[in-house]
Amino acid sequence: MRLSKRLKAITEFVDKEDRIIDIGCDHALLDIYIKENIKNRKIVASDIHEGAIKQAKKNIEKYSMERKISLRLGDGLDVIKEGEVDTIIIAGMGYNNIEKILSNSEKLKDINKIIVQSNTDVVKLRKSVIKLGFKITREKLVLDKDIIYTIIEFKRGVEKYNYNQIYFGPRLMENKDELFKDYYSKKLLKYENLLLQLPKNNVMSRIHHMRLIKIIKEELEKDN
Ligand SMILES: C[S@@+](CC[C@H](N)C(=O)[O-])C[C@H]1O[C@@H](n2cnc3c(N)ncnc32)[C@H](O)[C@@H]1O
């Protein structure tokens, strides 16, 4: 089976011993691929929409995975029993929804690892998952159909991060690839243009943009 580049990159974060819930599985192709290729211990594929569950069921049957993937209809972590899984995958949703799902503290206490790809506000996401008692262990940028996605792996633990690490991603900063440079060069251009358009009396917003421009420039220049 062929997965999109984004979903394929997510599978690189999965280990054989992980007991996973994929929240918002939609078509469940990610879960079928993981079970076929990584053969990890357990996967619960879940979604809040019946239509998605129906599609997932069809795909699971097509690949004869009925006994290997547990499919469940429901909201976020509500569908799992205590101690049933230790790893969460959440991909393709916005930050607000992800934050709401992870705020289920009763169910989150069994979780040791979170693999997440948010479509929005990656910086806010880093901040809020760290506050839940996790540290950032791996990160990857992936280019899929002209969009650059950030995939982050969090594990239980404490690590202190400065402003730049939260902004750029501590693991991405350690190993800046061409995608990183491309991504932030474009952001730099965007913020410089925005700053030109901001009215002089919008002081707070101007300061914010100037700060971002400064740190991006510094980070990109470090490697030249
Ligand atoms: C855009 S799709 C992403 C599908 C897949 N994870 C991916 O990355 O390609 C988002 C899915 O999340 C589901 N979803 C949204 N909120 C949810 C929640 N609170 N609990 C479970 N599923 C949810 C939606 O029904 C939808 O199928």
Short mmCIF file of C-alpha atoms in Angstrom, two decimals, residues 42-152:
data_model
loop_
_atom_site.label_atom_id
_atom_site.label_comp_id
_atom_site.label_asym_id
_atom_site.label_seq_id
_atom_site.Cartn_x
_atom_site.Cartn_y
_atom_site.Cartn_z
CA LYS A 42 -1.45 -3.15 19.36
CA ILE A 43 -3.44 -0.56 17.40
CA VAL A 44 -6.76 1.03 18.27
CA ALA A 45 -7.98 3.10 15.31
CA SER A 46 -10.64 5.60 16.35
CA ASP A 47 -12.68 8.41 14.91
CA ILE A 48 -15.51 10.63 16.08
CA HIS A 49 -17.40 10.45 12.77
CA GLU A 50 -19.41 7.46 11.66
CA GLY A 51 -18.59 8.08 7.99
CA ALA A 52 -14.88 7.81 8.73
CA ILE A 53 -15.39 4.60 10.73
CA LYS A 54 -17.36 3.08 7.84
CA GLN A 55 -14.55 3.89 5.40
CA ALA A 56 -11.94 2.60 7.85
CA LYS A 57 -13.93 -0.65 8.28
CA LYS A 58 -14.00 -1.16 4.50
CA ASN A 59 -10.24 -0.65 4.25
CA ILE A 60 -9.51 -2.88 7.25
CA GLU A 61 -11.60 -5.66 5.68
CA LYS A 62 -9.93 -5.16 2.29
CA TYR A 63 -6.53 -5.78 3.88
CA SER A 64 -7.85 -8.58 6.18
CA MET A 65 -6.83 -6.69 9.29
CA GLU A 66 -10.01 -7.22 11.34
CA ARG A 67 -8.19 -9.22 14.01
CA LYS A 68 -5.18 -6.90 14.15
CA ILE A 69 -6.77 -3.43 14.31
CA SER A 70 -9.44 -2.54 16.86
CA LEU A 71 -11.77 0.04 15.31
CA ARG A 72 -13.75 2.35 17.62
CA LEU A 73 -16.21 5.20 17.23
CA GLY A 74 -15.85 7.98 19.77
CA ASP A 75 -14.27 11.17 21.01
CA GLY A 76 -10.49 11.26 21.57
CA LEU A 77 -9.17 9.15 24.43
CA ASP A 78 -12.70 8.23 25.67
CA VAL A 79 -12.64 5.03 23.60
CA ILE A 80 -9.73 3.37 25.45
CA LYS A 81 -9.76 1.35 28.66
CA GLU A 82 -7.32 2.04 31.48
CA GLY A 83 -3.79 0.84 30.67
CA GLU A 84 -4.79 -0.40 27.22
CA VAL A 85 -2.38 1.74 25.17
CA ASP A 86 0.80 3.71 25.83
CA THR A 87 1.21 5.67 22.59
CA ILE A 88 -0.98 8.26 20.88
CA ILE A 89 -0.87 9.21 17.22
CA ILE A 90 -2.78 12.36 16.26
CA ALA A 91 -2.32 13.70 12.76
CA GLY A 92 -4.03 16.04 10.36
CA MET A 93 -6.02 18.06 12.93
CA GLY A 94 -5.76 21.64 14.15
CA TYR A 95 -4.05 22.65 17.39
CA ASN A 96 -7.24 23.50 19.32
CA ASN A 97 -8.72 20.07 18.72
CA ILE A 98 -5.47 18.31 19.62
CA GLU A 99 -5.15 20.31 22.83
CA LYS A 100 -8.73 19.43 23.80
CA ILE A 101 -8.14 15.72 23.15
CA LEU A 102 -4.92 15.69 25.23
CA SER A 103 -6.62 17.48 28.14
CA ASN A 104 -8.28 14.17 29.17
CA SER A 105 -5.88 13.83 32.10
CA GLU A 106 -7.42 10.62 33.48
CA LYS A 107 -6.68 8.70 30.27
CA LEU A 108 -3.44 10.55 29.49
CA LYS A 109 -1.76 9.20 32.62
CA ASP A 110 -1.12 5.82 30.92
CA ILE A 111 0.51 7.47 27.89
CA ASN A 112 4.30 7.54 27.54
CA LYS A 113 4.65 8.65 23.94
CA ILE A 114 2.75 11.06 21.66
CA ILE A 115 3.39 11.28 17.92
CA VAL A 116 1.70 14.40 16.63
CA GLN A 117 1.35 16.32 13.38
CA SER A 118 -0.73 19.45 13.84
CA ASN A 119 -1.98 21.42 10.85
CA THR A 120 -1.78 24.65 12.86
CA ASP A 121 0.13 26.39 15.70
CA VAL A 122 3.06 24.00 16.12
CA VAL A 123 4.72 26.42 18.56
CA LYS A 124 1.66 26.48 20.86
CA LEU A 125 1.49 22.69 20.58
CA ARG A 126 5.10 22.27 21.80
CA LYS A 127 4.37 24.54 24.78
CA SER A 128 1.16 22.83 25.83
CA VAL A 129 2.36 19.20 25.52
CA ILE A 130 5.50 20.06 27.54
CA LYS A 131 3.20 21.45 30.26
CA LEU A 132 1.45 18.05 30.37
CA GLY A 133 4.75 16.44 31.53
CA PHE A 134 6.40 15.46 28.25
CA LYS A 135 9.71 16.29 26.56
CA ILE A 136 10.47 16.52 22.86
CA THR A 137 12.46 13.48 21.77
CA ARG A 138 12.33 13.60 17.96
CA GLU A 139 11.13 15.99 15.26
CA LYS A 140 10.98 15.88 11.49
CA LEU A 141 9.91 18.24 8.71
CA VAL A 142 8.33 16.63 5.69
CA LEU A 143 7.39 18.15 2.34
CA ASP A 144 4.19 16.71 0.86
CA LYS A 145 2.46 18.32 -2.12
CA ASP A 146 4.09 21.74 -1.54
CA ILE A 147 3.22 21.85 2.18
CA ILE A 148 5.84 21.44 4.90
CA TYR A 149 4.51 19.49 7.90
CA THR A 150 6.14 19.16 11.32
CA ILE A 151 6.00 15.80 13.07
CA ILE A 152 6.90 15.75 16.76
#
